[in-house]
Amino acid sequence: MSSKAAQPEQLWLSGNEALALGAHEAGVKVASGYPGTPSTEILENLSGYQGVYTEWAPNEKVGLEVAIGAAFAGARALATMKHVGLNVAADPLFTASYTGVRGGLVIIVADDPSMHSSQNEQDSRNYAYAAKLPMLEPSDPAEAKEFLKLAYELSERFDTPVLLKSCTRVAHVKGVVKPGKLAKSKVKVGLEKMPAKLVMLPGNARARRIAVAERQAQLADFAESFAENRIEWGDRKIGFIAAGTSYLYVKEAFPKATVLKLGLINPLPAGLLKELAAGVKKVIVVEELDPFLETQIKAMGIKCQGKELLPAIGEFNSAIVRQAVTGKPGPTGFAPVPVVPRPPNMCAGCPHRGVFYNLSRLKVFVSGDIGCYTLGFLPPLSAMDACVCMGASISMAHGMAKALGDAGKGKIVAVIGDSTFIHSGITGLINSVYNKDYSTVIILDNRITGMTGHQPNPASGSTLMGEPANEINFEELCRAIGVKHVRTVNPQDMKATYEVLKEEIERDEPSVVITRYPCVLIPEEKKRTKHPLHTVIENCTGCQACLRIGCPAIHWHPLEPAQAKKLGYKEKQKGYAQIDEITCVGCGLCLPLCKFKAITKGEGK
Amino acid sequence: MKKSGNILFCGVGGQGILLASELTAEALLAQGHDVKKSEVHGMAQRGGSVEAHLRYGEKVHSPLIEPGGADLLLAFEIMEALRYLPYLNKKSKVIVNTQRIMPPAVATGKTVYPENILEELTSRGLTVIPVDGFEIAKAAGNVKAANVALVGALSKLLPIPEAAFIAAIEKRVPARFLEVNLKVFKAGRKAVK
Ligand SMILES: Cc1ncc(C[n+]2csc(CCOP(=O)(O)OP(=O)(O)O)c2C)c(N)n1
């Protein structure tokens, strides 16, 4: 990952590793972002290079603003995020389009068609159109690196932020990448006062609005001759138009066809598109999700087909493209057989588990949020009732409380992780206090951004670059906001947690319960000596109480009457539960659930 | 020698599928192939079902294997092999780790783990090679190296010299685990006749 003395001729990198290398080769000085699959590893990898400052921001808006500031100061700057992160960062994005840049500014946004790890599958290309910004779309890791370097050239040449669109099948695909030369920006780092360009008040903004229109026209001209927009002439029956991974699926399915490959997908090269249309019998636009290209191409008066053939939902592959275009079913594999689903689960020992078990017992409406703890919605815990976007738990709970009035008292709880609380929950809490709510907020404080792979956050005490940092004090923060009842519990202590939750939920004023215990997957926890619990099989009555916490270390073994009898159980006992001592970390959540002394403390491992 | 191919890896998060597919890719790259791999991380560490598509050839465009397009399936968990049937055709070869990992619905007694999985696979005419990766790794001295035992088995079915895999393991595996991993790899290789 680090820049080694002798560069090998070729590397085999993921898209995200390639983007980090691209940022390094482009001479990026400042990079900020917020984790989000599939974008996270860009900054994680970039932090291993010399000469670049990298950080995790508390959210994407802050990350982009940091990058804007660095670009204003003349440095090449990068912001990274997942598609929904761009919603959070949209405010600075739209106006940075007006100011333009000094040092190059690139925003990498990673989409997730098919929602492998996301709550929606919005198409980020619409942002490029709406914010009037150029957007590049690479198809694989090798292009990802080259396009990022090109993006910095375009940014400085046309005085504009540039969007680079990645997606799951670029970010998490590995491919051959050739390292290249280090680029150098002509812009000098330093502060320069230029208020007409950088202070966006109506008077200045009106002038910049015209500059934006002129820039769009220049970029549209540039798009005609840009080397990454090219027609690959072949068979003339169909001319495909595609960008990114869709281009690869077209090449795979129709190796001999004519393809207009677009590297720059906003603005579009009208001339090149017309040239393609004139040279082929029919034009087919292949693009995942929205008819972004198709709508614009049709508006240019070019006849083409797109979404009437191809799906607008989910990601493509070469078989989907081939079948849609030929209308013939392609080769298929064996018919699927029903297989027990294997959804992800909270880890054995996860500190979130006990909280959700208690919430399911308290029979409250749980306004949820996004993180590992969203898995608390799954059976058998089934203790999350709503989840929309990061930070929404607290504000939605407030809305529910205002809708229900007194009838909602004691019934509404918001749950939010530490990273999510810092991301966008704090403002919601301020609102709840200010506007006199009564709901209870539980901050699930495992001191790390768990879901996306354990990135440090302001509660962790360290930075992305591995330096010690201030650890935010949630108790003091909540009190300063005006929450009078702030209590902290160890969520592994089931009984104490239950009692604190019950008291606070019944309270008529806003309260915060901080459940603090480290994530089991952080290195310090992994190294800790574990004392897995032990099952005394003879004592198990098959009551299944221990199964209600949904721990992956507790397994149910069904029994036929004869088997049960042979094991010394009553014939009608349906089975027994057993702890898998390899998986168990000895958190002890299940201990108080067993009333028959079938679970005991074990030896250290 | 076959010039291109599609290998599908599947299993459960935490089984070391990532390293196994990396080692295979490394060996293929050293033979001068273009190689692309696609995987979904997201929740990989949380015990969900995990897959990785590995494609090699002179020039690989798409990073995804088509339905029915896998030449080889390396299933790290026996029931997971069934889940990926739509990627297999009659000529596909399947290496199955015989380990069973209970999904939540089975662990909590809501349903039972399917029986006769190997028969389900062979009855479709597939070449099925069961391998007990856990036992092989245990016998060689490191239970955590079951993934490398499976790579050993896979190596026997690929037109690549054994040395390419050994070089990949030497490159990727930390020195203190190297010896035991090489031992596991060789034992895994022997498991395929
Ligand atoms: C706007 C936005 N940015 C990023 C993400 C990706 N994401 C989902 S959950 C999560 C972090 C959760 O961390 P935390 O709140 O600490 O909970 P944990 O997973 O540790 O339980 C992130 C970054 C997202 N869904 N939406």
XYZ file of C-alpha atoms and ligand atoms in Angstrom, chain A residues 34-37 40 59-60 81-88 117-119 350 352 369-374 389-390 416-424 444-455 457 519, chain B residues 46, ligand 1:
78
model
C -17.154 9.373 5.934
C -17.172 5.565 5.729
C -19.849 3.855 3.680
C -19.849 0.644 1.661
C -14.681 3.007 2.683
C -20.281 13.040 8.196
C -20.111 13.533 4.432
C -18.580 8.772 0.305
C -21.238 6.272 -0.608
C -24.223 7.280 -2.722
C -26.487 8.212 0.198
C -23.604 10.200 1.648
C -23.900 12.557 -1.294
C -27.400 13.432 -0.113
C -25.849 14.620 3.138
C -25.125 -3.005 1.703
C -27.410 -0.004 1.418
C -30.854 1.240 2.271
C -22.022 -8.138 20.516
C -25.994 -4.476 21.105
C -31.062 3.910 12.875
C -28.316 2.557 10.640
C -25.430 0.417 11.822
C -24.753 -3.131 12.989
C -27.560 -2.634 15.464
C -30.098 -2.429 12.645
C -31.426 7.094 7.166
C -28.504 7.946 9.403
C -28.603 5.106 17.584
C -24.950 4.039 17.346
C -22.081 6.257 18.444
C -20.861 7.011 14.935
C -24.396 7.665 13.731
C -25.153 9.911 16.716
C -22.100 12.017 15.859
C -22.929 11.886 12.129
C -26.366 13.454 12.414
C -25.347 2.267 21.588
C -21.802 3.299 22.329
C -19.337 0.656 21.162
C -16.738 3.398 20.542
C -16.256 2.509 16.878
C -17.944 2.654 13.484
C -18.693 -1.057 13.453
C -20.840 -1.758 10.419
C -18.413 -0.443 7.827
C -15.403 -2.264 9.272
C -14.272 -0.466 12.435
C -13.244 2.989 11.416
C -14.680 8.097 15.026
C -17.330 -3.897 19.888
C -21.320 -10.850 10.441
C -25.326 8.910 4.857
C -24.739 7.585 5.119
N -23.407 7.493 5.248
C -22.830 6.289 5.489
C -23.588 5.167 5.607
C -22.937 3.835 5.839
N -23.070 3.410 7.226
C -24.069 2.617 7.591
S -24.026 2.321 9.218
C -22.656 3.217 9.451
C -21.968 3.403 10.747
C -22.561 2.818 11.912
O -21.738 3.012 13.011
P -22.325 3.142 14.464
O -23.430 4.108 14.467
O -21.199 3.444 15.386
O -22.934 1.706 14.742
P -22.239 0.259 14.785
O -22.240 -0.269 13.397
O -20.865 0.420 15.354
O -23.116 -0.551 15.649
C -22.258 3.749 8.260
C -21.062 4.570 8.141
C -24.986 5.312 5.445
N -25.811 4.272 5.505
N -25.518 6.518 5.214
